[in-house]
Amino acid sequence: HVITCLQFSNNKIVSGSDDNTLKVWNASTGRCLRTLVGHTGGVWSSQMEGNTIISGSTDRSLKVWNAETGECVHTLYGHTSTVRCMHLHNNLVFSGSRDATLRMWDISSGECLHVLMGHVAAVRCVQYDGRLVVSGAYDYMVKVMNTIFLTRNNFNLVETVG
């Protein structure tokens, strides 16, 4: 099966695949430690921090996994199309989708904190540093948003480059 995403940290490799699964590998031995099963579509994006793995899928969901046990801790629903990218920073993950939105999630509670609607085409990449979220999309734009000013229903667009 096609490997669609990959993360590497602290002697662990996590690979996502179009067979709807993620695999956790020991980087030293090459041994598969566990297979994470739960998505109903291909896994197209992932992030790992410590023992937490986040995955995004064509099934329009994100899943929060415990890397040690393989348990799915939360399933995050809200996107209306494929989750193509994400960036995990501490307890927050920003996800980008073919539905042209970004979503900000609290991975401890599983709650969607904000929906950002600045793009007019599929979001393909996103980075977040704890203050700024920067995203790129098929609308030929890079959007820079300051999350300090987020309220429940709006966000502060700092700059559009494109």
PDB file of C-alpha atoms in Angstrom, residues 49 87-94 104 126-134 145-150:
ATOM      1  CA  GLU A  49       4.449  14.635  19.598  1.00  0.00           C
ATOM      2  CA  HIS A  87       0.115  20.829  12.544  1.00  0.00           C
ATOM      3  CA  LEU A  88       0.288  19.834  16.201  1.00  0.00           C
ATOM      4  CA  HIS A  89       1.606  22.306  18.766  1.00  0.00           C
ATOM      5  CA  ASN A  90       1.337  21.369  22.439  1.00  0.00           C
ATOM      6  CA  ASN A  91      -2.326  20.576  23.041  1.00  0.00           C
ATOM      7  CA  LEU A  92      -3.685  22.183  19.872  1.00  0.00           C
ATOM      8  CA  VAL A  93      -3.843  20.876  16.343  1.00  0.00           C
ATOM      9  CA  PHE A  94      -4.789  22.873  13.257  1.00  0.00           C
ATOM     10  CA  MET A 104      -8.432  24.416  15.563  1.00  0.00           C
ATOM     11  CA  VAL A 126      -0.523  24.451   7.518  1.00  0.00           C
ATOM     12  CA  GLN A 127       1.979  25.429  10.211  1.00  0.00           C
ATOM     13  CA  TYR A 128       1.311  26.802  13.690  1.00  0.00           C
ATOM     14  CA  ASP A 129       3.808  28.221  16.196  1.00  0.00           C
ATOM     15  CA  GLY A 130       1.503  28.897  19.125  1.00  0.00           C
ATOM     16  CA  ARG A 131       0.591  32.370  17.868  1.00  0.00           C
ATOM     17  CA  LEU A 132       0.467  32.467  14.081  1.00  0.00           C
ATOM     18  CA  VAL A 133      -1.167  29.912  11.839  1.00  0.00           C
ATOM     19  CA  VAL A 134       0.087  29.955   8.244  1.00  0.00           C
ATOM     20  CA  MET A 145      -3.608  34.462  10.882  1.00  0.00           C
ATOM     21  CA  ASN A 146      -2.937  35.635  14.418  1.00  0.00           C
ATOM     22  CA  THR A 147      -4.645  33.251  16.851  1.00  0.00           C
ATOM     23  CA  ILE A 148      -4.194  35.644  19.801  1.00  0.00           C
ATOM     24  CA  PHE A 149      -7.342  37.449  18.672  1.00  0.00           C
ATOM     25  CA  LEU A 150      -9.477  34.394  18.007  1.00  0.00           C
TER      26      LEU A 150
END
